[in-house]
């Protein structure tokens, strides 16, 4: 630690000589990043300056839109600790919406209305089961190898939950907690059903469990017995279909275009409990799952269950999967603590970034399938390239023209490299120049994605990079810095940095797709809600002992009830239907001192249940500016003794 901690992490002359980072070097990694701040902030950027993209590129791929101009792409961004999904317009990078999922949100009343609480899950006393989240990865449903605008999914690492977003209304409609799993990290939907070739769309979502735990979770201390599971969730029902018990752990997830394979990179094949143990081996793995065989094994009853969970768990450990022709899993060896596995848009390869190894590994999917058919002797033959690309490679995006773009955390760079050239180089053609370009970014990039990158329609226009540090890029606002999301023009031979955007931590992953792939609806139908109050005449107060139901409608600039009476201590359920059906005419409803605040969009019905407080008058008011008489849009809750 003493020696390495004094080095700059970006000092490639020193680090580049190491094939792998050792334990001591990793301990110095944090300090290395800090040292790199001082060094880089004083120096001129090595490549294109942020403020002045060259004129030709600014014309072709600019980020600045004139007032009133619309973006051409949507971006779905993981929200990080806010437990939501952020919707961006690109290339401008403007944030359009936050879709709350795992964490309460007072704007829309997420975690406050009965409808959202039912999705989030409650304890027996009615309180929310969880109020924190940590989202990392988001991916959308596919049809014919491209996004189909039905759903997106997002993970919560803390509580192993997966949320589904409906992309017609841009709302979360289901949340499922994975059993037997801690640290649910990577997530990817399949791109078609492997069992029935006619089903050309997503029917399941795969989830990687990162942390090993005792199964069932007994609190056992011997970490050597801890296990991680790979989970499959049904895209429609959102129920967990099956899980696979594996050796090592799961991290990120990728799926093939033919639906036959899913994979997860493994950094803890050592199954260690301390980081020194987790990085003790020189190689780890990318574990492949044979989806059709796993589903057949589940159907044949070859599974067990753990604890109170009824989810079938099949055995994907190495010891029981030696015969390729019956194996459910295949462990492809990749260098030291890989991070990220990404599917190339030509449908041929998965690429694993090396993280602690300066390499990218290209795995040919056809060869993995041949191994499962018993036609290839060595699984290692599926590795068609393992090439040096730079220090700290994490995630990879694609342009649809045969190039890969990998983030280099330690080098603070994006490296653009040609996959075919890398394969030639690996095969012995040492003249093959696979590195096409390098671009300095600010600073320490993690995730990266390109427009349409992981679809068959990758269009190679824009690249977004999530930089973990922003240091000097924005006005200082105290100790917590924004992260720096940078937009890059990837349409030419050389990458051109176009824009910086601050973003609240810590978003991790995102996808970017053409705007015409989703068809959002902006007004609800009253029939979408079984409890809708369809006519203002149906408004009123109904008492049943201590339980009181208040039915009300909103139509600018009034609520249908000008006042309503309840008694102190009543359990009040208030149902509000917005009868305004005009686009963008949303009303809000807040009750002072009762922790109630939510909105109703056009045609929407929402309800809240609360205990009426001390006797008195409480002005319930519209919280969403709707009309010239918005401030006058109120009703009184009169609480009697
Ligand atoms: S992990 Cu964050 S930089 Cu959760 Cu996607 Cu790689
Ligand atoms: Cu209704 Cu403001
Ligand atoms: Ca390892």
mmCIF file of N, CA and C in Angstrom, residues 118-242:
data_model
loop_
_atom_site.group_PDB
_atom_site.id
_atom_site.type_symbol
_atom_site.label_atom_id
_atom_site.label_comp_id
_atom_site.label_asym_id
_atom_site.label_seq_id
_atom_site.Cartn_x
_atom_site.Cartn_y
_atom_site.Cartn_z
ATOM 1 N N UNK A 118 -49.632 -0.047 -2.558
ATOM 2 C CA UNK A 118 -49.882 -1.452 -2.898
ATOM 3 C C UNK A 118 -48.771 -1.975 -3.816
ATOM 4 N N UNK A 119 -48.249 -1.125 -4.702
ATOM 5 C CA UNK A 119 -47.160 -1.543 -5.596
ATOM 6 C C UNK A 119 -45.841 -1.648 -4.820
ATOM 7 N N UNK A 120 -45.596 -0.683 -3.922
ATOM 8 C CA UNK A 120 -44.322 -0.665 -3.193
ATOM 9 C C UNK A 120 -44.249 -1.735 -2.111
ATOM 10 N N UNK A 121 -45.396 -2.100 -1.534
ATOM 11 C CA UNK A 121 -45.424 -3.103 -0.468
ATOM 12 C C UNK A 121 -45.426 -2.470 0.903
ATOM 13 N N UNK A 122 -46.282 -2.985 1.782
ATOM 14 C CA UNK A 122 -46.432 -2.401 3.115
ATOM 15 C C UNK A 122 -46.246 -3.446 4.198
ATOM 16 N N UNK A 123 -45.983 -2.960 5.392
ATOM 17 C CA UNK A 123 -45.928 -3.822 6.576
ATOM 18 C C UNK A 123 -47.362 -4.033 7.077
ATOM 19 N N UNK A 124 -47.547 -4.976 8.017
ATOM 20 C CA UNK A 124 -48.906 -5.207 8.529
ATOM 21 C C UNK A 124 -49.570 -3.927 9.069
ATOM 22 N N UNK A 125 -48.790 -2.983 9.589
ATOM 23 C CA UNK A 125 -49.392 -1.755 10.123
ATOM 24 C C UNK A 125 -49.691 -0.715 9.037
ATOM 25 N N UNK A 126 -49.459 -1.072 7.779
ATOM 26 C CA UNK A 126 -49.802 -0.160 6.684
ATOM 27 C C UNK A 126 -48.660 0.748 6.265
ATOM 28 N N UNK A 127 -47.581 0.787 7.059
ATOM 29 C CA UNK A 127 -46.433 1.630 6.685
ATOM 30 C C UNK A 127 -45.667 0.965 5.540
ATOM 31 N N UNK A 128 -44.931 1.766 4.780
ATOM 32 C CA UNK A 128 -44.140 1.215 3.688
ATOM 33 C C UNK A 128 -43.107 0.227 4.219
ATOM 34 N N UNK A 129 -42.918 -0.849 3.479
ATOM 35 C CA UNK A 129 -41.948 -1.859 3.894
ATOM 36 C C UNK A 129 -40.529 -1.283 3.832
ATOM 37 N N UNK A 130 -40.223 -0.550 2.775
ATOM 38 C CA UNK A 130 -38.906 0.073 2.629
ATOM 39 C C UNK A 130 -39.067 1.512 2.149
ATOM 40 N N UNK A 131 -38.164 2.376 2.573
ATOM 41 C CA UNK A 131 -38.208 3.757 2.081
ATOM 42 C C UNK A 131 -36.890 4.184 1.431
ATOM 43 N N UNK A 132 -35.978 3.238 1.255
ATOM 44 C CA UNK A 132 -34.732 3.559 0.560
ATOM 45 C C UNK A 132 -34.568 2.635 -0.651
ATOM 46 N N UNK A 133 -33.774 3.091 -1.602
ATOM 47 C CA UNK A 133 -33.498 2.286 -2.789
ATOM 48 C C UNK A 133 -32.129 2.636 -3.342
ATOM 49 N N UNK A 134 -31.637 1.810 -4.249
ATOM 50 C CA UNK A 134 -30.344 2.056 -4.891
ATOM 51 C C UNK A 134 -30.418 1.442 -6.284
ATOM 52 N N UNK A 135 -30.872 2.244 -7.234
ATOM 53 C CA UNK A 135 -31.038 1.689 -8.578
ATOM 54 C C UNK A 135 -29.744 1.831 -9.365
ATOM 55 N N UNK A 136 -29.439 0.811 -10.149
ATOM 56 C CA UNK A 136 -28.226 0.819 -10.974
ATOM 57 C C UNK A 136 -28.518 0.638 -12.457
ATOM 58 N N UNK A 137 -29.336 -0.351 -12.773
ATOM 59 C CA UNK A 137 -29.451 -0.736 -14.182
ATOM 60 C C UNK A 137 -30.872 -0.694 -14.677
ATOM 61 N N UNK A 138 -31.015 -0.166 -15.877
ATOM 62 C CA UNK A 138 -32.336 -0.117 -16.488
ATOM 63 C C UNK A 138 -32.238 -0.606 -17.931
ATOM 64 N N UNK A 139 -33.189 -1.438 -18.321
ATOM 65 C CA UNK A 139 -33.255 -1.896 -19.711
ATOM 66 C C UNK A 139 -34.709 -2.031 -20.112
ATOM 67 N N UNK A 140 -34.977 -1.939 -21.399
ATOM 68 C CA UNK A 140 -36.357 -1.933 -21.889
ATOM 69 C C UNK A 140 -36.662 -3.216 -22.643
ATOM 70 N N UNK A 141 -37.962 -3.465 -22.850
ATOM 71 C CA UNK A 141 -38.385 -4.693 -23.533
ATOM 72 C C UNK A 141 -38.080 -4.605 -25.034
ATOM 73 N N UNK A 142 -37.905 -5.774 -25.624
ATOM 74 C CA UNK A 142 -37.492 -5.892 -27.036
ATOM 75 C C UNK A 142 -38.571 -6.577 -27.871
ATOM 76 N N UNK A 143 -38.557 -6.254 -29.158
ATOM 77 C CA UNK A 143 -39.264 -7.049 -30.168
ATOM 78 C C UNK A 143 -38.405 -6.995 -31.426
ATOM 79 N N UNK A 144 -38.193 -8.125 -32.058
ATOM 80 C CA UNK A 144 -37.348 -8.191 -33.265
ATOM 81 C C UNK A 144 -36.002 -7.504 -33.072
ATOM 82 N N UNK A 145 -35.431 -7.627 -31.891
ATOM 83 C CA UNK A 145 -34.081 -7.108 -31.667
ATOM 84 C C UNK A 145 -33.992 -5.613 -31.401
ATOM 85 N N UNK A 146 -35.159 -4.949 -31.310
ATOM 86 C CA UNK A 146 -35.138 -3.516 -31.008
ATOM 87 C C UNK A 146 -36.158 -3.248 -29.892
ATOM 88 N N UNK A 147 -36.069 -2.093 -29.269
ATOM 89 C CA UNK A 147 -37.031 -1.762 -28.212
ATOM 90 C C UNK A 147 -38.440 -1.666 -28.798
ATOM 91 N N UNK A 148 -39.427 -2.142 -28.019
ATOM 92 C CA UNK A 148 -40.802 -2.118 -28.522
ATOM 93 C C UNK A 148 -41.700 -1.155 -27.748
ATOM 94 N N UNK A 149 -41.132 -0.440 -26.779
ATOM 95 C CA UNK A 149 -41.907 0.595 -26.100
ATOM 96 C C UNK A 149 -42.950 0.082 -25.121
ATOM 97 N N UNK A 150 -42.890 -1.206 -24.753
ATOM 98 C CA UNK A 150 -43.863 -1.712 -23.773
ATOM 99 C C UNK A 150 -43.410 -1.393 -22.347
ATOM 100 N N UNK A 151 -42.261 -1.921 -21.987
ATOM 101 C CA UNK A 151 -41.823 -1.852 -20.596
ATOM 102 C C UNK A 151 -40.357 -1.449 -20.492
ATOM 103 N N UNK A 152 -40.011 -0.966 -19.310
ATOM 104 C CA UNK A 152 -38.614 -0.914 -18.910
ATOM 105 C C UNK A 152 -38.553 -1.526 -17.518
ATOM 106 N N UNK A 153 -37.378 -2.015 -17.144
ATOM 107 C CA UNK A 153 -37.184 -2.564 -15.801
ATOM 108 C C UNK A 153 -35.990 -1.892 -15.145
ATOM 109 N N UNK A 154 -36.028 -1.866 -13.820
ATOM 110 C CA UNK A 154 -34.933 -1.235 -13.090
ATOM 111 C C UNK A 154 -34.727 -2.009 -11.786
ATOM 112 N N UNK A 155 -33.461 -2.081 -11.344
ATOM 113 C CA UNK A 155 -33.170 -2.881 -10.137
ATOM 114 C C UNK A 155 -33.038 -1.994 -8.905
ATOM 115 N N UNK A 156 -33.251 -2.583 -7.748
ATOM 116 C CA UNK A 156 -32.916 -1.964 -6.458
ATOM 117 C C UNK A 156 -31.929 -2.891 -5.782
ATOM 118 N N UNK A 157 -30.689 -2.445 -5.697
ATOM 119 C CA UNK A 157 -29.645 -3.334 -5.177
ATOM 120 C C UNK A 157 -29.833 -3.618 -3.686
ATOM 121 N N UNK A 158 -30.271 -2.618 -2.923
ATOM 122 C CA UNK A 158 -30.338 -2.792 -1.463
ATOM 123 C C UNK A 158 -31.292 -3.907 -1.055
ATOM 124 N N UNK A 159 -32.517 -3.854 -1.609
ATOM 125 C CA UNK A 159 -33.546 -4.790 -1.152
ATOM 126 C C UNK A 159 -33.899 -5.846 -2.193
ATOM 127 N N UNK A 160 -33.009 -6.014 -3.189
ATOM 128 C CA UNK A 160 -33.200 -7.038 -4.225
ATOM 129 C C UNK A 160 -34.581 -6.977 -4.861
ATOM 130 N N UNK A 161 -34.965 -5.767 -5.247
ATOM 131 C CA UNK A 161 -36.268 -5.614 -5.891
ATOM 132 C C UNK A 161 -36.090 -5.241 -7.363
ATOM 133 N N UNK A 162 -37.056 -5.666 -8.169
ATOM 134 C CA UNK A 162 -37.097 -5.259 -9.571
ATOM 135 C C UNK A 162 -38.426 -4.549 -9.801
ATOM 136 N N UNK A 163 -38.363 -3.389 -10.450
ATOM 137 C CA UNK A 163 -39.575 -2.627 -10.745
ATOM 138 C C UNK A 163 -39.805 -2.630 -12.244
ATOM 139 N N UNK A 164 -41.068 -2.654 -12.616
ATOM 140 C CA UNK A 164 -41.423 -2.550 -14.036
ATOM 141 C C UNK A 164 -42.059 -1.183 -14.288
ATOM 142 N N UNK A 165 -41.629 -0.552 -15.363
ATOM 143 C CA UNK A 165 -42.194 0.733 -15.787
ATOM 144 C C UNK A 165 -43.036 0.482 -17.031
ATOM 145 N N UNK A 166 -44.262 0.960 -17.017
ATOM 146 C CA UNK A 166 -45.077 0.943 -18.239
ATOM 147 C C UNK A 166 -44.669 2.146 -19.073
ATOM 148 N N UNK A 167 -44.297 1.900 -20.317
ATOM 149 C CA UNK A 167 -43.831 3.014 -21.142
ATOM 150 C C UNK A 167 -44.967 3.680 -21.926
ATOM 151 N N UNK A 168 -46.237 3.284 -21.651
ATOM 152 C CA UNK A 168 -47.331 4.075 -22.237
ATOM 153 C C UNK A 168 -47.626 5.279 -21.339
ATOM 154 N N UNK A 169 -47.669 5.050 -20.016
ATOM 155 C CA UNK A 169 -47.915 6.158 -19.093
ATOM 156 C C UNK A 169 -46.661 6.601 -18.326
ATOM 157 N N UNK A 170 -45.532 5.940 -18.559
ATOM 158 C CA UNK A 170 -44.305 6.274 -17.830
ATOM 159 C C UNK A 170 -44.532 6.207 -16.317
ATOM 160 N N UNK A 171 -45.088 5.088 -15.871
ATOM 161 C CA UNK A 171 -45.303 4.884 -14.434
ATOM 162 C C UNK A 171 -44.825 3.484 -14.059
ATOM 163 N N UNK A 172 -44.453 3.332 -12.795
ATOM 164 C CA UNK A 172 -44.105 2.018 -12.251
ATOM 165 C C UNK A 172 -45.410 1.303 -11.913
ATOM 166 N N UNK A 173 -45.575 0.070 -12.405
ATOM 167 C CA UNK A 173 -46.837 -0.636 -12.099
ATOM 168 C C UNK A 173 -46.649 -1.925 -11.313
ATOM 169 N N UNK A 174 -45.413 -2.410 -11.196
ATOM 170 C CA UNK A 174 -45.201 -3.619 -10.390
ATOM 171 C C UNK A 174 -43.791 -3.628 -9.811
ATOM 172 N N UNK A 175 -43.692 -4.152 -8.600
ATOM 173 C CA UNK A 175 -42.383 -4.344 -7.965
ATOM 174 C C UNK A 175 -42.353 -5.752 -7.375
ATOM 175 N N UNK A 176 -41.261 -6.461 -7.637
ATOM 176 C CA UNK A 176 -41.105 -7.822 -7.127
ATOM 177 C C UNK A 176 -39.802 -7.901 -6.347
ATOM 178 N N UNK A 177 -39.852 -8.557 -5.195
ATOM 179 C CA UNK A 177 -38.619 -8.795 -4.432
ATOM 180 C C UNK A 177 -38.133 -10.208 -4.721
ATOM 181 N N UNK A 178 -36.850 -10.329 -5.066
ATOM 182 C CA UNK A 178 -36.300 -11.642 -5.379
ATOM 183 C C UNK A 178 -36.000 -12.400 -4.094
ATOM 184 N N UNK A 179 -36.449 -13.656 -3.977
ATOM 185 C CA UNK A 179 -36.108 -14.432 -2.790
ATOM 186 C C UNK A 179 -34.666 -14.941 -2.846
ATOM 187 N N UNK A 180 -34.092 -15.270 -1.721
ATOM 188 C CA UNK A 180 -32.780 -15.947 -1.616
ATOM 189 C C UNK A 180 -31.613 -15.134 -2.168
ATOM 190 N N UNK A 181 -31.824 -13.837 -2.392
ATOM 191 C CA UNK A 181 -30.806 -13.045 -3.090
ATOM 192 C C UNK A 181 -30.511 -11.768 -2.317
ATOM 193 N N UNK A 182 -29.225 -11.423 -2.224
ATOM 194 C CA UNK A 182 -28.835 -10.110 -1.714
ATOM 195 C C UNK A 182 -27.942 -9.408 -2.722
ATOM 196 N N UNK A 183 -28.121 -8.092 -2.834
ATOM 197 C CA UNK A 183 -27.304 -7.317 -3.765
ATOM 198 C C UNK A 183 -27.653 -7.627 -5.205
ATOM 199 N N UNK A 184 -28.965 -7.621 -5.519
ATOM 200 C CA UNK A 184 -29.393 -7.829 -6.911
ATOM 201 C C UNK A 184 -28.862 -6.665 -7.740
ATOM 202 N N UNK A 185 -27.996 -6.985 -8.703
ATOM 203 C CA UNK A 185 -27.261 -5.934 -9.406
ATOM 204 C C UNK A 185 -27.623 -5.865 -10.890
ATOM 205 N N UNK A 186 -27.047 -6.729 -11.710
ATOM 206 C CA UNK A 186 -27.284 -6.646 -13.151
ATOM 207 C C UNK A 186 -28.676 -7.102 -13.529
ATOM 208 N N UNK A 187 -29.174 -6.550 -14.642
ATOM 209 C CA UNK A 187 -30.526 -6.866 -15.084
ATOM 210 C C UNK A 187 -30.529 -6.780 -16.600
ATOM 211 N N UNK A 188 -31.162 -7.748 -17.268
ATOM 212 C CA UNK A 188 -31.354 -7.617 -18.714
ATOM 213 C C UNK A 188 -32.518 -8.490 -19.155
ATOM 214 N N UNK A 189 -33.440 -7.923 -19.945
ATOM 215 C CA UNK A 189 -34.513 -8.739 -20.499
ATOM 216 C C UNK A 189 -33.980 -9.609 -21.630
ATOM 217 N N UNK A 190 -34.619 -10.768 -21.854
ATOM 218 C CA UNK A 190 -34.248 -11.499 -23.068
ATOM 219 C C UNK A 190 -34.776 -10.697 -24.259
ATOM 220 N N UNK A 191 -34.318 -11.077 -25.455
ATOM 221 C CA UNK A 191 -34.720 -10.307 -26.634
ATOM 222 C C UNK A 191 -35.731 -11.075 -27.472
ATOM 223 N N UNK A 192 -35.909 -12.332 -27.169
ATOM 224 C CA UNK A 192 -36.964 -13.164 -27.758
ATOM 225 C C UNK A 192 -37.024 -14.454 -26.968
ATOM 226 N N UNK A 193 -38.083 -15.246 -27.214
ATOM 227 C CA UNK A 193 -38.245 -16.487 -26.465
ATOM 228 C C UNK A 193 -37.479 -17.611 -27.163
ATOM 229 N N UNK A 194 -36.518 -18.236 -26.451
ATOM 230 C CA UNK A 194 -35.703 -19.262 -27.111
ATOM 231 C C UNK A 194 -36.472 -20.550 -27.360
ATOM 232 N N UNK A 195 -37.556 -20.782 -26.611
ATOM 233 C CA UNK A 195 -38.258 -22.057 -26.720
ATOM 234 C C UNK A 195 -39.178 -22.036 -27.942
ATOM 235 N N UNK A 196 -39.859 -20.929 -28.156
ATOM 236 C CA UNK A 196 -40.755 -20.806 -29.301
ATOM 237 C C UNK A 196 -40.217 -19.713 -30.228
ATOM 238 N N UNK A 197 -39.603 -20.112 -31.357
ATOM 239 C CA UNK A 197 -38.964 -19.129 -32.244
ATOM 240 C C UNK A 197 -39.954 -18.092 -32.785
ATOM 241 N N UNK A 198 -41.246 -18.393 -32.744
ATOM 242 C CA UNK A 198 -42.234 -17.440 -33.256
ATOM 243 C C UNK A 198 -42.399 -16.254 -32.312
ATOM 244 N N UNK A 199 -41.994 -16.434 -31.062
ATOM 245 C CA UNK A 199 -42.149 -15.341 -30.089
ATOM 246 C C UNK A 199 -40.896 -14.469 -30.138
ATOM 247 N N UNK A 200 -41.045 -13.372 -30.864
ATOM 248 C CA UNK A 200 -39.900 -12.504 -31.146
ATOM 249 C C UNK A 200 -39.779 -11.345 -30.189
ATOM 250 N N UNK A 201 -40.213 -11.543 -28.955
ATOM 251 C CA UNK A 201 -40.176 -10.412 -28.035
ATOM 252 C C UNK A 201 -39.861 -10.889 -26.628
ATOM 253 N N UNK A 202 -39.565 -9.926 -25.774
ATOM 254 C CA UNK A 202 -39.175 -10.196 -24.393
ATOM 255 C C UNK A 202 -40.294 -10.870 -23.608
ATOM 256 N N UNK A 203 -39.985 -12.011 -23.008
ATOM 257 C CA UNK A 203 -40.958 -12.645 -22.120
ATOM 258 C C UNK A 203 -40.414 -12.800 -20.701
ATOM 259 N N UNK A 204 -39.130 -12.541 -20.508
ATOM 260 C CA UNK A 204 -38.536 -12.729 -19.178
ATOM 261 C C UNK A 204 -37.401 -11.727 -18.960
ATOM 262 N N UNK A 205 -37.095 -11.510 -17.698
ATOM 263 C CA UNK A 205 -36.029 -10.580 -17.336
ATOM 264 C C UNK A 205 -35.072 -11.322 -16.410
ATOM 265 N N UNK A 206 -33.772 -11.224 -16.696
ATOM 266 C CA UNK A 206 -32.766 -11.934 -15.900
ATOM 267 C C UNK A 206 -32.091 -10.989 -14.919
ATOM 268 N N UNK A 207 -31.832 -11.512 -13.729
ATOM 269 C CA UNK A 207 -31.350 -10.682 -12.628
ATOM 270 C C UNK A 207 -30.159 -11.366 -11.969
ATOM 271 N N UNK A 208 -29.060 -10.639 -11.821
ATOM 272 C CA UNK A 208 -27.856 -11.200 -11.219
ATOM 273 C C UNK A 208 -27.754 -10.883 -9.734
ATOM 274 N N UNK A 209 -27.580 -11.909 -8.909
ATOM 275 C CA UNK A 209 -27.406 -11.725 -7.465
ATOM 276 C C UNK A 209 -25.922 -11.582 -7.166
ATOM 277 N N UNK A 210 -25.515 -10.470 -6.579
ATOM 278 C CA UNK A 210 -24.088 -10.180 -6.447
ATOM 279 C C UNK A 210 -23.468 -10.717 -5.163
ATOM 280 N N UNK A 211 -24.204 -10.609 -4.051
ATOM 281 C CA UNK A 211 -23.614 -10.997 -2.762
ATOM 282 C C UNK A 211 -24.005 -12.434 -2.421
ATOM 283 N N UNK A 212 -23.025 -13.234 -2.041
ATOM 284 C CA UNK A 212 -23.348 -14.577 -1.585
ATOM 285 C C UNK A 212 -23.892 -14.549 -0.163
ATOM 286 N N UNK A 213 -24.869 -15.415 0.104
ATOM 287 C CA UNK A 213 -25.415 -15.536 1.468
ATOM 288 C C UNK A 213 -25.635 -17.021 1.774
ATOM 289 N N UNK A 214 -25.758 -17.374 3.066
ATOM 290 C CA UNK A 214 -26.111 -18.764 3.366
ATOM 291 C C UNK A 214 -27.511 -19.055 2.828
ATOM 292 N N UNK A 215 -27.729 -20.267 2.306
ATOM 293 C CA UNK A 215 -29.052 -20.644 1.811
ATOM 294 C C UNK A 215 -29.560 -21.848 2.573
ATOM 295 N N UNK A 216 -30.682 -21.752 3.313
ATOM 296 C CA UNK A 216 -31.382 -20.498 3.609
ATOM 297 C C UNK A 216 -30.534 -19.606 4.509
ATOM 298 N N UNK A 217 -30.886 -18.319 4.562
ATOM 299 C CA UNK A 217 -30.022 -17.344 5.233
ATOM 300 C C UNK A 217 -30.062 -17.504 6.751
ATOM 301 N N UNK A 218 -29.068 -18.267 7.267
ATOM 302 C CA UNK A 218 -29.075 -18.652 8.673
ATOM 303 C C UNK A 218 -28.176 -17.776 9.531
ATOM 304 N N UNK A 219 -27.413 -16.882 8.920
ATOM 305 C CA UNK A 219 -26.449 -16.108 9.693
ATOM 306 C C UNK A 219 -25.143 -16.834 9.894
ATOM 307 N N UNK A 220 -24.976 -17.929 9.152
ATOM 308 C CA UNK A 220 -23.748 -18.729 9.196
ATOM 309 C C UNK A 220 -22.535 -17.868 8.850
ATOM 310 N N UNK A 221 -21.427 -18.062 9.583
ATOM 311 C CA UNK A 221 -20.294 -17.164 9.377
ATOM 312 C C UNK A 221 -19.328 -17.606 8.290
ATOM 313 N N UNK A 222 -19.250 -18.884 8.015
ATOM 314 C CA UNK A 222 -18.266 -19.386 7.054
ATOM 315 C C UNK A 222 -18.646 -18.966 5.635
ATOM 316 N N UNK A 223 -17.956 -17.925 5.138
ATOM 317 C CA UNK A 223 -18.318 -17.333 3.848
ATOM 318 C C UNK A 223 -18.120 -18.307 2.690
ATOM 319 N N UNK A 224 -17.288 -19.308 2.897
ATOM 320 C CA UNK A 224 -17.028 -20.277 1.834
ATOM 321 C C UNK A 224 -18.286 -21.020 1.404
ATOM 322 N N UNK A 225 -19.297 -21.031 2.254
ATOM 323 C CA UNK A 225 -20.534 -21.748 1.915
ATOM 324 C C UNK A 225 -21.591 -20.813 1.328
ATOM 325 N N UNK A 226 -21.310 -19.532 1.280
ATOM 326 C CA UNK A 226 -22.315 -18.580 0.770
ATOM 327 C C UNK A 226 -22.533 -18.791 -0.726
ATOM 328 N N UNK A 227 -23.771 -18.502 -1.161
ATOM 329 C CA UNK A 227 -24.109 -18.726 -2.560
ATOM 330 C C UNK A 227 -24.861 -17.542 -3.166
ATOM 331 N N UNK A 228 -24.648 -17.360 -4.448
ATOM 332 C CA UNK A 228 -25.412 -16.368 -5.205
ATOM 333 C C UNK A 228 -26.316 -17.092 -6.197
ATOM 334 N N UNK A 229 -27.399 -16.432 -6.577
ATOM 335 C CA UNK A 229 -28.340 -17.019 -7.526
ATOM 336 C C UNK A 229 -28.553 -16.088 -8.714
ATOM 337 N N UNK A 230 -28.843 -16.711 -9.840
ATOM 338 C CA UNK A 230 -29.247 -15.985 -11.047
ATOM 339 C C UNK A 230 -30.757 -16.192 -11.158
ATOM 340 N N UNK A 231 -31.519 -15.105 -11.309
ATOM 341 C CA UNK A 231 -32.978 -15.214 -11.247
ATOM 342 C C UNK A 231 -33.620 -14.841 -12.574
ATOM 343 N N UNK A 232 -34.775 -15.477 -12.838
ATOM 344 C CA UNK A 232 -35.563 -15.168 -14.028
ATOM 345 C C UNK A 232 -36.947 -14.701 -13.605
ATOM 346 N N UNK A 233 -37.324 -13.504 -14.046
ATOM 347 C CA UNK A 233 -38.622 -12.929 -13.696
ATOM 348 C C UNK A 233 -39.493 -12.884 -14.951
ATOM 349 N N UNK A 234 -40.742 -13.275 -14.809
ATOM 350 C CA UNK A 234 -41.681 -13.239 -15.933
ATOM 351 C C UNK A 234 -42.015 -11.785 -16.274
ATOM 352 N N UNK A 235 -41.852 -11.422 -17.552
ATOM 353 C CA UNK A 235 -42.033 -10.025 -17.960
ATOM 354 C C UNK A 235 -43.463 -9.540 -17.737
ATOM 355 N N UNK A 236 -44.447 -10.419 -17.878
ATOM 356 C CA UNK A 236 -45.846 -10.002 -17.739
ATOM 357 C C UNK A 236 -46.338 -10.085 -16.300
ATOM 358 N N UNK A 237 -46.191 -11.266 -15.667
ATOM 359 C CA UNK A 237 -46.726 -11.422 -14.305
ATOM 360 C C UNK A 237 -45.802 -10.810 -13.262
ATOM 361 N N UNK A 238 -44.541 -10.636 -13.610
ATOM 362 C CA UNK A 238 -43.513 -10.144 -12.696
ATOM 363 C C UNK A 238 -43.279 -11.116 -11.542
ATOM 364 N N UNK A 239 -43.673 -12.387 -11.730
ATOM 365 C CA UNK A 239 -43.339 -13.400 -10.729
ATOM 366 C C UNK A 239 -41.977 -13.998 -11.065
ATOM 367 N N UNK A 240 -41.281 -14.465 -10.023
ATOM 368 C CA UNK A 240 -39.983 -15.097 -10.248
ATOM 369 C C UNK A 240 -40.241 -16.502 -10.771
ATOM 370 N N UNK A 241 -39.782 -16.774 -11.993
ATOM 371 C CA UNK A 241 -40.051 -18.080 -12.607
ATOM 372 C C UNK A 241 -39.129 -19.152 -12.059
ATOM 373 N N UNK A 242 -37.833 -18.856 -12.022
ATOM 374 C CA UNK A 242 -36.850 -19.826 -11.544
ATOM 375 C C UNK A 242 -35.569 -19.115 -11.170
#
